Structure formats: structure tokens, C-alpha cells
Amino acid sequence: MNIVFKALNDATRRQILELLQKTDLTAGEIAENFNISFPSISHHLDLLKQAKLVTTKKEGQFIYYSLNTTVMDEIVKWLLQFKPKKK
């Protein structure tokens, strides 16, 4: 879980996740939304993939990135355990 929180610690990676919440995108489509180099976007996508926050699917010559909602559900479930129980 540490790698997930490390990945979420960066504003650019959080913005990428927000983009992917709307639709699946290629790395190029993601990069169009930022004013940083393509290698930097690739690095961010690699960290998100390592944390399993995104998945990839190859279609022809393109690789599409998708939000992995399963991991998000696990994070929410883990965080909710700290919510005080009602008496």
C-alpha cells in the first residue's frame, strides 16, 4: 500500500487519475493536458502502473490507460476502518 500512497502524493499523478476517471486515454492524449515533457508523463504513468492504480490495454499501435477502480475501492475500504463507530 505504500507505493499507492507514494503515487497519490504527486499532484500530476492525481490529475492523471482524474482524467482517466472520465475516459481511457493514450499517453499522448494524457500528455496534451500538461505542460511537461513526454518522458515525465511516461514516468508518472509508470509509477501509477506500478501502484496498480492504472491498467493498460493495447489496441493496434496505441496503449490505452484506464483507472483501476478495484485498487481505489481497496483504499477506500482501508481508510473507512478508521472512521469512528457509531454507538
mmCIF file with all atom_site columns, N, CA and C in Angstrom, residues 12 15-17 19-20 23-34 38 41 45 48 54 63-66:
data_model
loop_
_atom_site.group_PDB
_atom_site.id
_atom_site.type_symbol
_atom_site.label_atom_id
_atom_site.label_alt_id
_atom_site.label_comp_id
_atom_site.label_asym_id
_atom_site.label_entity_id
_atom_site.label_seq_id
_atom_site.pdbx_PDB_ins_code
_atom_site.Cartn_x
_atom_site.Cartn_y
_atom_site.Cartn_z
_atom_site.occupancy
_atom_site.B_iso_or_equiv
_atom_site.pdbx_formal_charge
_atom_site.auth_seq_id
_atom_site.auth_comp_id
_atom_site.auth_asym_id
_atom_site.auth_atom_id
_atom_site.pdbx_PDB_model_num
ATOM 1  N N  . THR A 1 12 ? 0.511   15.865 -10.172 1.00 0.00 ? 12 THR A N  1
ATOM 2  C CA . THR A 1 12 ? 0.378   15.488 -11.585 1.00 0.00 ? 12 THR A CA 1
ATOM 3  C C  . THR A 1 12 ? -0.257  14.113 -11.710 1.00 0.00 ? 12 THR A C  1
ATOM 4  N N  . GLN A 1 15 ? -3.891  14.324 -11.036 1.00 0.00 ? 15 GLN A N  1
ATOM 5  C CA . GLN A 1 15 ? -4.594  14.901 -12.185 1.00 0.00 ? 15 GLN A CA 1
ATOM 6  C C  . GLN A 1 15 ? -4.763  13.866 -13.297 1.00 0.00 ? 15 GLN A C  1
ATOM 7  N N  . ILE A 1 16 ? -3.751  13.034 -13.499 1.00 0.00 ? 16 ILE A N  1
ATOM 8  C CA . ILE A 1 16 ? -3.864  11.965 -14.491 1.00 0.00 ? 16 ILE A CA 1
ATOM 9  C C  . ILE A 1 16 ? -5.012  11.034 -14.126 1.00 0.00 ? 16 ILE A C  1
ATOM 10 N N  . LEU A 1 17 ? -5.113  10.677 -12.854 1.00 0.00 ? 17 LEU A N  1
ATOM 11 C CA . LEU A 1 17 ? -6.203  9.799  -12.408 1.00 0.00 ? 17 LEU A CA 1
ATOM 12 C C  . LEU A 1 17 ? -7.562  10.461 -12.642 1.00 0.00 ? 17 LEU A C  1
ATOM 13 N N  . LEU A 1 19 ? -8.267  12.590 -15.019 1.00 0.00 ? 19 LEU A N  1
ATOM 14 C CA . LEU A 1 19 ? -8.533  12.486 -16.462 1.00 0.00 ? 19 LEU A CA 1
ATOM 15 C C  . LEU A 1 19 ? -9.049  11.100 -16.817 1.00 0.00 ? 19 LEU A C  1
ATOM 16 N N  . LEU A 1 20 ? -8.424  10.088 -16.243 1.00 0.00 ? 20 LEU A N  1
ATOM 17 C CA . LEU A 1 20 ? -8.804  8.709  -16.557 1.00 0.00 ? 20 LEU A CA 1
ATOM 18 C C  . LEU A 1 20 ? -10.147 8.320  -15.955 1.00 0.00 ? 20 LEU A C  1
ATOM 19 N N  . THR A 1 23 ? -12.476 8.914  -19.025 1.00 0.00 ? 23 THR A N  1
ATOM 20 C CA . THR A 1 23 ? -12.351 8.024  -20.176 1.00 0.00 ? 23 THR A CA 1
ATOM 21 C C  . THR A 1 23 ? -10.944 7.439  -20.238 1.00 0.00 ? 23 THR A C  1
ATOM 22 N N  . ASP A 1 24 ? -10.790 6.342  -20.951 1.00 0.00 ? 24 ASP A N  1
ATOM 23 C CA . ASP A 1 24 ? -9.470  5.769  -21.179 1.00 0.00 ? 24 ASP A CA 1
ATOM 24 C C  . ASP A 1 24 ? -8.722  6.651  -22.174 1.00 0.00 ? 24 ASP A C  1
ATOM 25 N N  . LEU A 1 25 ? -7.415  6.810  -21.957 1.00 0.00 ? 25 LEU A N  1
ATOM 26 C CA . LEU A 1 25 ? -6.607  7.685  -22.801 1.00 0.00 ? 25 LEU A CA 1
ATOM 27 C C  . LEU A 1 25 ? -5.259  7.057  -23.113 1.00 0.00 ? 25 LEU A C  1
ATOM 28 N N  . THR A 1 26 ? -4.673  7.458  -24.236 1.00 0.00 ? 26 THR A N  1
ATOM 29 C CA . THR A 1 26 ? -3.300  7.065  -24.548 1.00 0.00 ? 26 THR A CA 1
ATOM 30 C C  . THR A 1 26 ? -2.357  8.012  -23.813 1.00 0.00 ? 26 THR A C  1
ATOM 31 N N  . ALA A 1 27 ? -1.081  7.643  -23.776 1.00 0.00 ? 27 ALA A N  1
ATOM 32 C CA . ALA A 1 27 ? -0.082  8.504  -23.127 1.00 0.00 ? 27 ALA A CA 1
ATOM 33 C C  . ALA A 1 27 ? -0.028  9.865  -23.822 1.00 0.00 ? 27 ALA A C  1
ATOM 34 N N  . GLY A 1 28 ? -0.125  9.862  -25.135 1.00 0.00 ? 28 GLY A N  1
ATOM 35 C CA . GLY A 1 28 ? -0.113  11.123 -25.879 1.00 0.00 ? 28 GLY A CA 1
ATOM 36 C C  . GLY A 1 28 ? -1.293  12.014 -25.536 1.00 0.00 ? 28 GLY A C  1
ATOM 37 N N  . GLU A 1 29 ? -2.467  11.413 -25.413 1.00 0.00 ? 29 GLU A N  1
ATOM 38 C CA . GLU A 1 29 ? -3.663  12.183 -25.043 1.00 0.00 ? 29 GLU A CA 1
ATOM 39 C C  . GLU A 1 29 ? -3.538  12.737 -23.629 1.00 0.00 ? 29 GLU A C  1
ATOM 40 N N  . ILE A 1 30 ? -2.939  11.960 -22.748 1.00 0.00 ? 30 ILE A N  1
ATOM 41 C CA . ILE A 1 30 ? -2.720  12.437 -21.379 1.00 0.00 ? 30 ILE A CA 1
ATOM 42 C C  . ILE A 1 30 ? -1.732  13.598 -21.396 1.00 0.00 ? 30 ILE A C  1
ATOM 43 N N  . ALA A 1 31 ? -0.641  13.443 -22.146 1.00 0.00 ? 31 ALA A N  1
ATOM 44 C CA . ALA A 1 31 ? 0.407   14.469 -22.202 1.00 0.00 ? 31 ALA A CA 1
ATOM 45 C C  . ALA A 1 31 ? -0.126  15.808 -22.715 1.00 0.00 ? 31 ALA A C  1
ATOM 46 N N  . GLU A 1 32 ? -1.122  15.769 -23.606 1.00 0.00 ? 32 GLU A N  1
ATOM 47 C CA . GLU A 1 32 ? -1.703  17.003 -24.151 1.00 0.00 ? 32 GLU A CA 1
ATOM 48 C C  . GLU A 1 32 ? -2.300  17.894 -23.065 1.00 0.00 ? 32 GLU A C  1
ATOM 49 N N  . ASN A 1 33 ? -2.611  17.322 -21.912 1.00 0.00 ? 33 ASN A N  1
ATOM 50 C CA . ASN A 1 33 ? -3.238  18.068 -20.823 1.00 0.00 ? 33 ASN A CA 1
ATOM 51 C C  . ASN A 1 33 ? -2.232  18.700 -19.867 1.00 0.00 ? 33 ASN A C  1
ATOM 52 N N  . PHE A 1 34 ? -0.944  18.522 -20.138 1.00 0.00 ? 34 PHE A N  1
ATOM 53 C CA . PHE A 1 34 ? 0.091   19.003 -19.229 1.00 0.00 ? 34 PHE A CA 1
ATOM 54 C C  . PHE A 1 34 ? 1.160   19.777 -19.984 1.00 0.00 ? 34 PHE A C  1
ATOM 55 N N  . PHE A 1 38 ? 7.144   14.694 -22.441 1.00 0.00 ? 38 PHE A N  1
ATOM 56 C CA . PHE A 1 38 ? 6.563   13.365 -22.597 1.00 0.00 ? 38 PHE A CA 1
ATOM 57 C C  . PHE A 1 38 ? 7.274   12.327 -21.718 1.00 0.00 ? 38 PHE A C  1
ATOM 58 N N  . ILE A 1 41 ? 5.762   12.489 -18.338 1.00 0.00 ? 41 ILE A N  1
ATOM 59 C CA . ILE A 1 41 ? 4.435   11.851 -18.310 1.00 0.00 ? 41 ILE A CA 1
ATOM 60 C C  . ILE A 1 41 ? 4.601   10.339 -18.259 1.00 0.00 ? 41 ILE A C  1
ATOM 61 N N  . LEU A 1 45 ? 3.145   7.816  -15.458 1.00 0.00 ? 45 LEU A N  1
ATOM 62 C CA . LEU A 1 45 ? 2.296   6.674  -15.810 1.00 0.00 ? 45 LEU A CA 1
ATOM 63 C C  . LEU A 1 45 ? 2.903   5.362  -15.322 1.00 0.00 ? 45 LEU A C  1
ATOM 64 N N  . LEU A 1 48 ? 2.180   5.065  -11.624 1.00 0.00 ? 48 LEU A N  1
ATOM 65 C CA . LEU A 1 48 ? 0.770   4.726  -11.417 1.00 0.00 ? 48 LEU A CA 1
ATOM 66 C C  . LEU A 1 48 ? 0.507   3.263  -11.763 1.00 0.00 ? 48 LEU A C  1
ATOM 67 N N  . VAL A 1 54 ? -3.538  2.236  -12.347 1.00 0.00 ? 54 VAL A N  1
ATOM 68 C CA . VAL A 1 54 ? -3.987  2.230  -13.737 1.00 0.00 ? 54 VAL A CA 1
ATOM 69 C C  . VAL A 1 54 ? -3.648  0.881  -14.368 1.00 0.00 ? 54 VAL A C  1
ATOM 70 N N  . ILE A 1 63 ? -1.469  2.263  -26.754 1.00 0.00 ? 63 ILE A N  1
ATOM 71 C CA . ILE A 1 63 ? -1.690  1.689  -25.433 1.00 0.00 ? 63 ILE A CA 1
ATOM 72 C C  . ILE A 1 63 ? -2.611  2.641  -24.689 1.00 0.00 ? 63 ILE A C  1
ATOM 73 N N  . TYR A 1 64 ? -3.745  2.113  -24.276 1.00 0.00 ? 64 TYR A N  1
ATOM 74 C CA . TYR A 1 64 ? -4.722  2.913  -23.543 1.00 0.00 ? 64 TYR A CA 1
ATOM 75 C C  . TYR A 1 64 ? -4.578  2.666  -22.045 1.00 0.00 ? 64 TYR A C  1
ATOM 76 N N  . TYR A 1 65 ? -4.615  3.768  -21.301 1.00 0.00 ? 65 TYR A N  1
ATOM 77 C CA . TYR A 1 65 ? -4.549  3.707  -19.843 1.00 0.00 ? 65 TYR A CA 1
ATOM 78 C C  . TYR A 1 65 ? -5.953  3.850  -19.280 1.00 0.00 ? 65 TYR A C  1
ATOM 79 N N  . SER A 1 66 ? -6.246  3.030  -18.260 1.00 0.00 ? 66 SER A N  1
ATOM 80 C CA . SER A 1 66 ? -7.555  3.039  -17.613 1.00 0.00 ? 66 SER A CA 1
ATOM 81 C C  . SER A 1 66 ? -7.364  3.123  -16.104 1.00 0.00 ? 66 SER A C  1
#
